[in-house]
Short mmCIF file of C-alpha atoms in Angstrom, two decimals:
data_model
loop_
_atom_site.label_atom_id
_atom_site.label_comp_id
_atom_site.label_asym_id
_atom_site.label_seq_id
_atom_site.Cartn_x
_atom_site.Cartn_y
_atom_site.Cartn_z
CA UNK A 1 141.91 -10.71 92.95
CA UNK A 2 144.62 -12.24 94.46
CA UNK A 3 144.84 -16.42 94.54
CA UNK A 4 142.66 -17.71 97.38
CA UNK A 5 142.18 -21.31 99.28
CA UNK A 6 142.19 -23.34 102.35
CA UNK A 7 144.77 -26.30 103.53
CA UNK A 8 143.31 -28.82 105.82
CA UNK A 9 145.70 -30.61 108.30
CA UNK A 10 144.82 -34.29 109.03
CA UNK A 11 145.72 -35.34 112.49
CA UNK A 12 148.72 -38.38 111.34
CA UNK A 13 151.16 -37.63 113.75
CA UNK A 14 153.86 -39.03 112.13
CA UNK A 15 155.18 -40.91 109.17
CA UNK A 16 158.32 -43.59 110.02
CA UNK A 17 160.51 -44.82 106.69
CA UNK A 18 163.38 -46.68 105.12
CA UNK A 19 163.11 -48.68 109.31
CA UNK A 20 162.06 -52.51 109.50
CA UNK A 21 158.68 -52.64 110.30
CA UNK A 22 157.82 -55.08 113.05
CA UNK A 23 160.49 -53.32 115.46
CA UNK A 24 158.95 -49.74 114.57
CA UNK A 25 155.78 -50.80 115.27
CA UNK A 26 156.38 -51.83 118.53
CA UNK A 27 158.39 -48.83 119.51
CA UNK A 28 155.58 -46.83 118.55
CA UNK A 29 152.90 -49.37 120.31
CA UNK A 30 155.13 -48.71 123.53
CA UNK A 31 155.42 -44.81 123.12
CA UNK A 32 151.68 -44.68 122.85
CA UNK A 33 151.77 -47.09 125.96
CA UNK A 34 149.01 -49.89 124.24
CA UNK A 35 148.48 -52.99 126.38
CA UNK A 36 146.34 -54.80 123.77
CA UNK A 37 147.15 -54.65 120.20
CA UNK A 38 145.10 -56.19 117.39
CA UNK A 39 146.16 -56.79 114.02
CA UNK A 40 144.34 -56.89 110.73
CA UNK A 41 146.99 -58.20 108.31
CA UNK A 42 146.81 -59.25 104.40
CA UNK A 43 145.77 -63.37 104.72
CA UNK A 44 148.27 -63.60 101.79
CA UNK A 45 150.79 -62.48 104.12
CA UNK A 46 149.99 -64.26 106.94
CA UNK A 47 149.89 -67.37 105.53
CA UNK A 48 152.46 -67.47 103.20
CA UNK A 49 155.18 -65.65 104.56
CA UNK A 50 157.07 -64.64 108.22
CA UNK A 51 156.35 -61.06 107.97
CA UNK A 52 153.42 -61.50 110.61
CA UNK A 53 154.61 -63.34 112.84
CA UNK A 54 157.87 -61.49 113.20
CA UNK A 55 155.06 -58.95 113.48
CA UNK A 56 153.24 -60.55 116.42
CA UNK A 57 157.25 -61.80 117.83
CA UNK A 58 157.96 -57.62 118.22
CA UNK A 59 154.78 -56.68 120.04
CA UNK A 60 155.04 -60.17 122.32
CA UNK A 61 152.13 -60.84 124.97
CA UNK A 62 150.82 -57.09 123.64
CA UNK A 63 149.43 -58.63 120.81
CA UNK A 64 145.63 -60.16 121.21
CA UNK A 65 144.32 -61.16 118.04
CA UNK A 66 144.47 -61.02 114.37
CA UNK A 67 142.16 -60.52 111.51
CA UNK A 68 143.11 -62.06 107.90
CA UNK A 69 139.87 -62.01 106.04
CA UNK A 70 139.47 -58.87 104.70
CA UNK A 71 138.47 -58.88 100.81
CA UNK A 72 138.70 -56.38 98.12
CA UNK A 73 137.05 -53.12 98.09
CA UNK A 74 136.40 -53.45 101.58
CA UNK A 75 132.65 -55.02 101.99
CA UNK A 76 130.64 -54.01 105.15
CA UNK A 77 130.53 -57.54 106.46
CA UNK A 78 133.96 -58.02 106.94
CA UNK A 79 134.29 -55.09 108.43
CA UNK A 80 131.51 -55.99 111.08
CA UNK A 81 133.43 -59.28 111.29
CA UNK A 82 136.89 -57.48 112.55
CA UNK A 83 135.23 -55.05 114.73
CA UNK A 84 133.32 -58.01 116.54
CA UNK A 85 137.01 -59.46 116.79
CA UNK A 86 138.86 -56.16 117.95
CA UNK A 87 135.86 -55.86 120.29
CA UNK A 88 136.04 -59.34 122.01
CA UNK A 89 139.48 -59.08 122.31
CA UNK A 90 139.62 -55.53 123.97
CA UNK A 91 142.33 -53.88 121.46
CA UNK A 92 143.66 -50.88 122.76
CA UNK A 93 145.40 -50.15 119.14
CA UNK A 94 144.54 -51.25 115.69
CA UNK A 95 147.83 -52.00 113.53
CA UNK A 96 147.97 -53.11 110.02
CA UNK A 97 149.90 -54.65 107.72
CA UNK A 98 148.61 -54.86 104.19
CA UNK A 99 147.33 -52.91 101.22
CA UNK A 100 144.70 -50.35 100.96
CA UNK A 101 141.61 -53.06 101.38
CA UNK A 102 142.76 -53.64 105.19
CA UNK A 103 143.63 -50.47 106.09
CA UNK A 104 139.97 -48.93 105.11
CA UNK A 105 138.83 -51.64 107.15
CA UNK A 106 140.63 -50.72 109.83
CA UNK A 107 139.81 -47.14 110.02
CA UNK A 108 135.75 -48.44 109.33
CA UNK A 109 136.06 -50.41 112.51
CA UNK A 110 137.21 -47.40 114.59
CA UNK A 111 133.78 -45.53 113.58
CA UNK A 112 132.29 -48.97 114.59
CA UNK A 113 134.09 -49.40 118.12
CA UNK A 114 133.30 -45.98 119.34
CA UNK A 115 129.51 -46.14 118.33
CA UNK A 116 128.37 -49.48 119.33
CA UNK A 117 128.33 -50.67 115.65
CA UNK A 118 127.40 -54.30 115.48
CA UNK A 119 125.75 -55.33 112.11
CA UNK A 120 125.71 -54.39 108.66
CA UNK A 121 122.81 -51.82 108.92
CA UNK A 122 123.93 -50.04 111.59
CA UNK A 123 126.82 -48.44 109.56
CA UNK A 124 124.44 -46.53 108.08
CA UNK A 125 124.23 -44.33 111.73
CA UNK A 126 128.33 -43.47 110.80
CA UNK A 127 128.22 -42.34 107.68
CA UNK A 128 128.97 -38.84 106.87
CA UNK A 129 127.11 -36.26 107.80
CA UNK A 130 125.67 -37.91 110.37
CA UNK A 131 127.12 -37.28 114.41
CA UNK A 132 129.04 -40.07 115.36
CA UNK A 133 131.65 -39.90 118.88
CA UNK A 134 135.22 -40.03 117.67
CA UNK A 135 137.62 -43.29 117.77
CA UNK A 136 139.38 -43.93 121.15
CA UNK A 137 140.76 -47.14 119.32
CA UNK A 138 143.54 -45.79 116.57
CA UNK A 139 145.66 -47.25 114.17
CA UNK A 140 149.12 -47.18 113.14
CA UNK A 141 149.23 -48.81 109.59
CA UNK A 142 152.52 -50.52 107.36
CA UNK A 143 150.84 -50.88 103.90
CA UNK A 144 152.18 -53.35 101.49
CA UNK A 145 151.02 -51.27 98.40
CA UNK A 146 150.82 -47.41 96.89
CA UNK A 147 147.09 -46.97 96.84
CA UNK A 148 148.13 -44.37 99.85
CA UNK A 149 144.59 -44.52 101.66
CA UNK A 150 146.48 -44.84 105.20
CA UNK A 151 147.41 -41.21 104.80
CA UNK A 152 143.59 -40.64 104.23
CA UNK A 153 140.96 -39.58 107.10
CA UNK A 154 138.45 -41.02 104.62
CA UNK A 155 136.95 -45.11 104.77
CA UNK A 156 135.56 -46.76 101.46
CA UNK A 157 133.52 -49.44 102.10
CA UNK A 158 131.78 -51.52 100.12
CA UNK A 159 127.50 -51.67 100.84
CA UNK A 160 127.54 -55.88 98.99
CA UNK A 161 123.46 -55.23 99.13
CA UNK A 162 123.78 -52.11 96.31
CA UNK A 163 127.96 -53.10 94.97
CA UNK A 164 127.81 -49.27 95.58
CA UNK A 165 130.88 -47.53 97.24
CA UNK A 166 130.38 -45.28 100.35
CA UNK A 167 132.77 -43.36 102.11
CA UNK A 168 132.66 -42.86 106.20
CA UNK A 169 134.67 -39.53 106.65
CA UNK A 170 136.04 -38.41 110.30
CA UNK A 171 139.32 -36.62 110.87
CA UNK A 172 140.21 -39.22 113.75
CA UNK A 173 140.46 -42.29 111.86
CA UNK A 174 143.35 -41.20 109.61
CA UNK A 175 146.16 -43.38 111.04
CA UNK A 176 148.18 -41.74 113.97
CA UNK A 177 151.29 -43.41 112.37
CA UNK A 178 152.61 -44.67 109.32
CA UNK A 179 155.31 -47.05 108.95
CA UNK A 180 156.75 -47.03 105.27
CA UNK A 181 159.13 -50.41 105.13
CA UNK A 182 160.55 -51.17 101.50
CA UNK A 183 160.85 -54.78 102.47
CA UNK A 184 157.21 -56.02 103.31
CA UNK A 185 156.23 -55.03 100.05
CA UNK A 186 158.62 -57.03 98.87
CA UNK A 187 156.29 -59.91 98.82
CA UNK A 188 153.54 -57.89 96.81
CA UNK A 189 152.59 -59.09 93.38
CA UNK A 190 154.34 -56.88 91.11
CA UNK A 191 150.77 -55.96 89.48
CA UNK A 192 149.79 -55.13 92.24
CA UNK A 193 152.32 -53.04 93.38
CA UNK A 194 153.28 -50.56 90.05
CA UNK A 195 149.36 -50.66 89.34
CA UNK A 196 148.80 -49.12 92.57
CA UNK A 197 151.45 -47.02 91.97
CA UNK A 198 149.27 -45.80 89.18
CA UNK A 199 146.77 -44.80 91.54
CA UNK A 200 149.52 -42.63 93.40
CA UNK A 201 150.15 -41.16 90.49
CA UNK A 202 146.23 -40.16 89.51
CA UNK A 203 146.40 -38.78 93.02
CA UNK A 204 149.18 -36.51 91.97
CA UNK A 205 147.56 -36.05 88.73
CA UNK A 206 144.13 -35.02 89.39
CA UNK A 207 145.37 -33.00 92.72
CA UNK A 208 147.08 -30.89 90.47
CA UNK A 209 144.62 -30.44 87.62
CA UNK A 210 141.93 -29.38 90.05
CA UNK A 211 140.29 -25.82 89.90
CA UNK A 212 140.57 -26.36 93.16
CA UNK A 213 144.36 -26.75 93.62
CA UNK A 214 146.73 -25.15 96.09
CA UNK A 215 150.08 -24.17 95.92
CA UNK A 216 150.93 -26.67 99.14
CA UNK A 217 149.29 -29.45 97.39
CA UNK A 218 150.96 -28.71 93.85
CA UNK A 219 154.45 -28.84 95.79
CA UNK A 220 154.01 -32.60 97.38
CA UNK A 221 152.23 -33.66 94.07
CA UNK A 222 154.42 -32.42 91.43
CA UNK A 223 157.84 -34.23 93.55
CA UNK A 224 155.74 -37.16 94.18
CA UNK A 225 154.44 -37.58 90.52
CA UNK A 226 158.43 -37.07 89.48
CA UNK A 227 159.33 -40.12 92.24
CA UNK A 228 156.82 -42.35 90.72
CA UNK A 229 158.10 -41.78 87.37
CA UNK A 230 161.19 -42.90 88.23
CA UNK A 231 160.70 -45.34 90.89
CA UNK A 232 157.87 -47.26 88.89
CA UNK A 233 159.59 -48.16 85.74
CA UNK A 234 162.87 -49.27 88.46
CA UNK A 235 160.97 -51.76 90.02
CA UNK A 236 159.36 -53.63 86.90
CA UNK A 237 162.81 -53.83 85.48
CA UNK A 238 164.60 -54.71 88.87
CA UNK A 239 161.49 -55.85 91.58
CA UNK A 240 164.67 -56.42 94.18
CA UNK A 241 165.79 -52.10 94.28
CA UNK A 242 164.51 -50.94 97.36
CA UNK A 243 165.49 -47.91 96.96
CA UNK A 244 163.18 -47.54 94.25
CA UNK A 245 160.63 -49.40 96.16
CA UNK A 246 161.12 -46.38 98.37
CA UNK A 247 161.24 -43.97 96.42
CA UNK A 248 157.75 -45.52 94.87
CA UNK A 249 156.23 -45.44 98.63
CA UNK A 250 157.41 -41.75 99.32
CA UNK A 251 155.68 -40.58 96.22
CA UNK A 252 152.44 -41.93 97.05
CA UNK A 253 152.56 -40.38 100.79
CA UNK A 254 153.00 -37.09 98.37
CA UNK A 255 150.29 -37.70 96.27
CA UNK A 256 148.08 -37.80 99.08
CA UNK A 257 148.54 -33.93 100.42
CA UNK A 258 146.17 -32.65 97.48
CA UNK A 259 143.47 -35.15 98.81
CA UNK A 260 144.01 -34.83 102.40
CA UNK A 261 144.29 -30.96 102.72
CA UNK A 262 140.94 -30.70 101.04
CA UNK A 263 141.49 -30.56 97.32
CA UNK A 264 139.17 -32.60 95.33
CA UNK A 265 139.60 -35.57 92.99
CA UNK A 266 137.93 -35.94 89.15
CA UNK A 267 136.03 -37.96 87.53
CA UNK A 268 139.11 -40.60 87.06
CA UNK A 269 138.75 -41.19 90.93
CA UNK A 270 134.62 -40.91 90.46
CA UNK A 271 133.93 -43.74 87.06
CA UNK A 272 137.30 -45.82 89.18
CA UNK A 273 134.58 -46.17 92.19
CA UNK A 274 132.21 -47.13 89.98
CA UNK A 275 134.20 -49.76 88.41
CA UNK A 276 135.56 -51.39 91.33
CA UNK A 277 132.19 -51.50 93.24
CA UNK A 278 130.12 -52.93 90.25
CA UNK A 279 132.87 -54.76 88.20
CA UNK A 280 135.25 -55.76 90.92
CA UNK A 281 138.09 -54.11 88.76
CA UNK A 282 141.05 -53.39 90.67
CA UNK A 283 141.26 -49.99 92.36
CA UNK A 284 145.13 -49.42 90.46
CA UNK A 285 143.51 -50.67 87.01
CA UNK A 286 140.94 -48.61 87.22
CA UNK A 287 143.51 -45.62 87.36
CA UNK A 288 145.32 -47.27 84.73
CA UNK A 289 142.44 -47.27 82.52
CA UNK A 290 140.74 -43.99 83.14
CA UNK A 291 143.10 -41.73 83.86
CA UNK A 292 144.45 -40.68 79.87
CA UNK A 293 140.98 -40.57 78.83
CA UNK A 294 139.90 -38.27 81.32
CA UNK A 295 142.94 -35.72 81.02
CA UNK A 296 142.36 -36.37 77.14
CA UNK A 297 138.77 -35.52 77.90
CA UNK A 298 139.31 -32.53 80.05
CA UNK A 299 142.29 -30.90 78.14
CA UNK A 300 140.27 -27.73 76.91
CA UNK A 301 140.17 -26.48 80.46
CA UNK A 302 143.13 -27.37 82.31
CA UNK A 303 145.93 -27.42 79.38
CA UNK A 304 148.44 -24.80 81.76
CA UNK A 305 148.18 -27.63 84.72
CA UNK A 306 148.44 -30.33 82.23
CA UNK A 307 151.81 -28.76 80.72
CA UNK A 308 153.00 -29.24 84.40
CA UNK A 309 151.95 -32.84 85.20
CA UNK A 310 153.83 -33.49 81.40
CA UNK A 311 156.99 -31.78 82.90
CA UNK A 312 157.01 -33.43 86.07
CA UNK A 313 157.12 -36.71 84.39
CA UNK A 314 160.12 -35.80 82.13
CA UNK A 315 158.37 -34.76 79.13
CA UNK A 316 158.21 -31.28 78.99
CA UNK A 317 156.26 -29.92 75.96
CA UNK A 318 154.19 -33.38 75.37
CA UNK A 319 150.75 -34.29 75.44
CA UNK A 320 150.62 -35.66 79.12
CA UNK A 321 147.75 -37.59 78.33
CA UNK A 322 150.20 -39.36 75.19
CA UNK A 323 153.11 -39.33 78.32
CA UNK A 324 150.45 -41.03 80.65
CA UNK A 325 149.34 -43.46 78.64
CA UNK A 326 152.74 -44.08 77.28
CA UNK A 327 153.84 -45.04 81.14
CA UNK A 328 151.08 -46.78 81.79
CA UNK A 329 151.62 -49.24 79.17
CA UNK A 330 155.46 -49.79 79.50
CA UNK A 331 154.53 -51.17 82.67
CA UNK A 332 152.35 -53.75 81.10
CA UNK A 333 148.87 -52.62 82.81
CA UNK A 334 145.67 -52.62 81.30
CA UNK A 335 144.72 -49.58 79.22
CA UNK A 336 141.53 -50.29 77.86
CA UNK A 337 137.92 -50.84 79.20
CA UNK A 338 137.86 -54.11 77.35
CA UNK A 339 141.12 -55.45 78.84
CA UNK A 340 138.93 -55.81 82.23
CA UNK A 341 136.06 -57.15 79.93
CA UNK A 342 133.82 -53.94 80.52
CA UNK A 343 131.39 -53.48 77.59
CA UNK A 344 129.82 -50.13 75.89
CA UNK A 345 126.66 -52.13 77.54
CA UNK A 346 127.16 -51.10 80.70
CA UNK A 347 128.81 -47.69 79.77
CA UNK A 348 124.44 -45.76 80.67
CA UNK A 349 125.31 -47.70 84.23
CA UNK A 350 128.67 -46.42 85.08
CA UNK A 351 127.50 -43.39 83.66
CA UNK A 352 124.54 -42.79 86.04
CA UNK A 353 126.51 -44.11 89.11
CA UNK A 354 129.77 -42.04 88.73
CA UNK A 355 127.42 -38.81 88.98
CA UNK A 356 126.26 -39.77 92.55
CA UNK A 357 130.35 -40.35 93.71
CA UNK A 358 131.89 -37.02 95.46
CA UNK A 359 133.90 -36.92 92.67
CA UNK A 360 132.76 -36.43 88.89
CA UNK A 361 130.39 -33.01 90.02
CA UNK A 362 133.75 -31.18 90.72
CA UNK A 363 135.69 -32.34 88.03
CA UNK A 364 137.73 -29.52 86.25
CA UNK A 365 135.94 -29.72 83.14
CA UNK A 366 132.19 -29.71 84.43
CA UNK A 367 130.48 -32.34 83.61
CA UNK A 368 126.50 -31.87 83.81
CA UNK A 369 125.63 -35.40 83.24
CA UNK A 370 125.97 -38.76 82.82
CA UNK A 371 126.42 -38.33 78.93
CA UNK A 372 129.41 -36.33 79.13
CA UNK A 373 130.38 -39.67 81.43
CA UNK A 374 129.88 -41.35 78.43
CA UNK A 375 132.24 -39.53 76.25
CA UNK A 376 134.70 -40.63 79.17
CA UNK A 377 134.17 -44.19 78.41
CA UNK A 378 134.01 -44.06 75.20
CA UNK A 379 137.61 -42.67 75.11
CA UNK A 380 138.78 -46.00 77.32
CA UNK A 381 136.66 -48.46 75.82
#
């Protein structure tokens, strides 16, 4: 039987890079003829550096308030706290300027805009599969790091009542733009930066190593997992090269076409949910530190696509979870569960949680419960 599949098309209109930022955005602000624009920007940025208000100087009187408070993994409060903000001040457009923590926001606070979404509770009414009425609010987004989630119609937020992870799906809160500016990240700490890069590349990775792969995916992932390998190791030796900052940002918009035209992540993506939601770990560590242990874990049913993520990297013929890990740690990241101070106590936890994220069930090598979970961790402890 012949190969068979499906490619979902998200609904970004457009992707801008290499331009400055500010004066992009307010070309595209004008094309889509917004009167009221509201920011949600990095604080970091906002209060140490001019990138904002060069920001806010482009769009002039169009610009009617800014949000700087967003934390890590996204918690429902603060996004209740911007959408009261964007609300009050009648925004028009959402834009965004910081890494993958705002921009989730930002696409949460559509959902809550369009369906009267005022307090923490209430968010349970727009989470998939319930009906909710699509964003008339939408958002162009510059992000400062590679996590990629603006090219994403998919919001993780953080429920602070359970530390559990949810995701708010709808195809219409996927940025209508993207503005990819070398510069602004500029100001990123360089952790920050190459270990989020390392999340671009476990896109790429487990995109490819899917059962559920497609040729169209496999294309944008393979070149993006081949930019990242060069770009990455660029910037830690030379954090001023642009053009591998580029380079670095353009291979994370590739790594997202597996995701985004509906082929599914493993259980690298699933236990890294876990472990940012209960352990406050970094979303790029947590790709840092699972991802060789998982393709070490799931080599006896994906070796073929594993060859190919090996070659892709410039090591044709090698273990690619030896080439991973090998990366990894020349760009001095974490590689070990107990570099982020997570014990084998709390592996039955992680364990039973990472079974209930979308992602672990479809993992290549199946994985029928939380002990095989535990195998995982053991590998990365």
């Amino acid at each position: 039987m012949p190969h068979a599949g499906q490619v979902v098309f998200s609904r970004l209109e457009e992707v801008q890079f290499g331009k400055p930022a500010a004066e992009t955005v307010a070309e595209l602000a004008r094309r889509h003829q917004a009167e009221r624009v509201f920011l949600m920007v990095s604080g970091t940025l906002n209060r140490e550096t001019d990138e904002i208000e060069t920001l806010r100087r482009a769009l002039g009187n169009h610009c009617v308030g800014t949000f700087d408070r967003m934390p890590a993994h996204t918690p429902r409060s603060a996004v209740i706290a911007a959408a009261e903000q964007a609300r009050a001040a009648g925004a028009d457009l959402i834009v965004t300027l910081g890494g993958g923590s705002v921009t989730d926001g930002a696409k949460a606070v559509q959902l809550c805009l369009a369906n009267g979404i005022r307090d923490v509770d209430a968010l349970d009414k727009v989470r998939a599969p319930a009906p909710v009425n699509s964003p008339r609010v939408r958002q162009i987004s510059v992000p400062t790091t590679l996590s990629a989630g603006e090219f994403s119609p998919i919001s993780g937020v953080t429920d602070e009542r359970t530390r559990v992870k949810e995701l708010f799906r709808h195809p219409d809160i996927v940025p209508k733009a993207v503005v990819l500016d070398p510069a602004v990240t500029r100001h990123t700490p360089l952790w920050l930066f190459l270990s989020t890069g390392i999340r671009a590349v476990d896109h790429c990775v487990e995109g490819i190593c899917s059962n559920e792969s497609s040729p169209y995916g496999d294309a944008s992932a393979l070149h993006g997992l081949a930019l990242l390998a060069r770009g990455l190791p660029r910037v830690k030796a030379d954090p001023s090269d642009r053009d591998a900052r580029l380079d670095c940002q353009i291979g994370a918009w590739l790594s997202m076409t597996p995701l985004v035209s509906g082929v599914p992540m493993g259980a690298s993506h699933g236990i890294g949910y876990v472990l940012g939601a209960v352990f406050d770990v970094p979303h790029g560590h947590t790709s840092c530190i699972m991802l060789p242990s998982v393709m070490r874990w799931n080599k006896p049913a994906n070796a073929d696509k594993q060859a190919l993520v090996a070659a892709a990297m410039g090591h044709a013929g090698e273990e690619a979870a030896d080439v991973l890990d090998a990366f990894i740690r020349g760009l001095g990241m974490p590689r070990r569960l107990g570099d982020v101070k997570v014990g084998a106590d709390h592996f039955e936890r992680i364990a039973r949680q990472a079974m209930n994220t979308p992602w672990v069930p479809r993992n290549p090598r199946p994985i029928a419960g939380p002990a095989e979970v535990e195998e995982i961790l053991a590998l990365a402890a």
